Amino acid sequence: MSEIIRMVEIMKKYNTYAEEITVLDSLNLAIKEGEFVALMGPSGSGKTTILNLLAGIDNTTSGSIFVGSDEISAMSDGQLAKWRSQHIGFIFQLYNLIPALTAFENVELPLLLTPLNRSERKEHVGTALDIVGLKDRMSYYPRQLSGGQEQRAGIARAIVTDPTILLADEPTGNLDGKSAEEVLLLLEDLNSIFKKTIVMVTHDPNAASRASRVTHLEKGILKEDMTKEDIIMNKNRVIGN
Amino acid sequence: MMKYLPFILKNVFRKKTRSILTISSIILPLILICYLGTFLNLLEQPNAGESRGAYRLVTRHKVGLTNPIPSNYADKVSRLDGVLAVTKFAWFGGIYIDDSARNFFPRISVEPETFLKVFDDASLSKGSVDDWINDPSGCIVGEEIFKKYGWKIGDHIVLKGTIYPVTLQLTIRGVFGVQGGRSDTLFFNRKYLEESLPSFRGKIGTVWTRARDSDAATRLPTQIDELFENSSYPTKTETEKAFQMGFISMLGNVKLLIASMAVIIVSVIVLIASNTIAISARERIREIAVLRTLGFSRLMILSFIVGESLVMSIIGGLLGILVFLMTFKPLKALLAKTPVGGLSFSFTIFPETILLGIIVSTVVGLVSGIFPAIGASRRSIREGLRYIG
Ligand SMILES: Nc1ncnc2c1ncn2[C@@H]1O[C@H](COP(=O)(O)OP(=O)(O)O)[C@@H](O)[C@H]1O
Ligand SMILES: [Mg+2]
């Protein structure tokens, strides 16, 4: 399978008042189409930063990011917004549903950016909610849903546009065991049945074990674990300082 | 853009109490704006051809209403081209019953022979002009006060002078009404005053002139004033309408006053509304970052927030205009009973006022929304997502 994501020599620095923090330095990462990658690492190691860079919601200090044939690190802000709406589904640790909107309306949001008409949107939302098992809750507001249900609505919102890549930032971080399990099963299905490429940040080894590949980020350095398919990717092995 | 409207509306009403308060804070000032706009409109229309009194001119002493002018000025004015009729006024005032506000109405000495020629929009509903002319102590009274005091033709009215040391014994000889005008005045024959008070002779307060047409009404004021320019009693002539405006103008530069009030009011609404919008945008920093993660552009975020602001201020504006329309008639009736009552007859719902209301609420919406919107749309997504609010 071909590589769908390529991060090349990524450097990311943050400027605070006092100092400059280098979060990522010469980071390289390649992900193949259809992979389910778990990204682990201690708090503050830069996992969210990597997801944000992949989603095009943050800029690299230097280096290039390719997704498919697009070099997103070269895109303008406006181009990125449009690109995101077509290629990225983002799942948040805190679900981040809009409280004023029902589950249906939350899932419909990304479709407002497409040329789909009302009834087509309704159909797509229906399908997405069906996949996550929330069709009977579509007129519920987030506050009327349990955490697990909120996260599933969040996943429905992420997949409703049928994006190229799903990015999940600690999707089970706030859930109890049972809800977490449901979410993980859902992600596994999305990967195995719907062939979604997934990059999931997690602290939880159990969650990571569902992935086809696990990488550890430590002090700005990526270390590959054994992948399920036992593939060793030499060229994006450890590069650090 | 229509497909985003439900989303915008949901955002507007997510905090119902706050939105209702904000909308109310727009309604009230907007009613005021509409009334101020009506006044401005009135002041901006010095010579609306068809309006009452537009062809009627008032000449008074240049210095002020309380300075008398020679009564022969009336004859001089009457010889000018374009003058149909001229009559003389002198304010008497005095006390009827007592000096309470309840018993106050204007009492003016006039020349009965010419009075109704100048005030051709007034007519007697009871009594006759001849009876009035033939009785030196006769007077005519307006329908309003005639009814209020339950008078009858032939009733006697005693007026105790205040400016003039004389007590008048008047007899009601007629009742007048004015089409669409106020009728709360008592007019009596100035000869009565001249006879009982020799010092009053030869002095009048104002000369009232009925101009032939709008052309004459436009030209005559300057012509009349030029006539007396170098005398010891220079004059100032205006149309009746402008004269009545003059009453309010005495308070100062009314236009400027009204305009600055309007500006202050608008600024206050903008501050209130933009504060609400800013608070609501701040509460949604993270939500906005989520929307942008989903692919909504900065420009769309900006439009949503400005849209919310617009929706609120336009709802407030329309409600304000509605209340204005509903309160207009009762207020007009109230105004008619004040010293500037004459003004109330030209007091109408101008289309410009409604337009002003709509423009003001739209501008308020745009201005109040734009700064919070720019702020919210500029924030980086990363910061927004990390925001704990
Ligand atoms: N806006 C910022 N300014 C300064 N430092 C930041 C900013 N955002 C993130 N960081 C720092 O970057 C590092 C990586 O953050 P993050 O990617 O969120 O870590 P993780 O998701 O692995 O916990 C942390 O040390 C964090 O403090
Ligand atoms: Mg993180």
PDB file of C-alpha atoms in Angstrom, chain A residues 7 12 15 28-29 31 33 45 47 83 114 121 141 156 166 168 170-171 181 187 213-214 222 228:
ATOM      1  CA  MET A   7       6.190  14.143   7.560  1.00  0.00           C
ATOM      2  CA  LYS A  12       8.301  22.652  15.665  1.00  0.00           C
ATOM      3  CA  ASN A  15       7.920  30.878  21.421  1.00  0.00           C
ATOM      4  CA  ASN A  28      10.065  11.991  10.159  1.00  0.00           C
ATOM      5  CA  LEU A  29       6.976   9.851   9.936  1.00  0.00           C
ATOM      6  CA  ILE A  31       1.965   6.303   7.367  1.00  0.00           C
ATOM      7  CA  GLU A  33      -2.995   4.096   3.505  1.00  0.00           C
ATOM      8  CA  SER A  45       6.007  15.063  24.428  1.00  0.00           C
ATOM      9  CA  LYS A  47       1.678  14.051  20.398  1.00  0.00           C
ATOM     10  CA  TRP A  83      -8.612  20.800   2.554  1.00  0.00           C
ATOM     11  CA  THR A 114     -20.195  20.500   1.008  1.00  0.00           C
ATOM     12  CA  ARG A 121     -27.143  15.759   4.183  1.00  0.00           C
ATOM     13  CA  TYR A 141     -28.411  17.510  22.899  1.00  0.00           C
ATOM     14  CA  ALA A 156     -19.927  10.293  13.524  1.00  0.00           C
ATOM     15  CA  LEU A 166      -9.095  10.071  10.917  1.00  0.00           C
ATOM     16  CA  ALA A 168      -8.028  10.936  17.219  1.00  0.00           C
ATOM     17  CA  GLU A 170      -6.862  10.427  23.240  1.00  0.00           C
ATOM     18  CA  PRO A 171     -10.394   9.461  22.205  1.00  0.00           C
ATOM     19  CA  GLU A 181     -14.218  -0.371  24.596  1.00  0.00           C
ATOM     20  CA  LEU A 187     -12.327   2.666  15.480  1.00  0.00           C
ATOM     21  CA  ARG A 213       1.204  -0.101  14.475  1.00  0.00           C
ATOM     22  CA  VAL A 214       2.387   1.625  17.613  1.00  0.00           C
ATOM     23  CA  LEU A 222       9.762   8.634  17.468  1.00  0.00           C
ATOM     24  CA  LYS A 228       1.074  -6.150  13.957  1.00  0.00           C
TER      25      LYS A 228
END
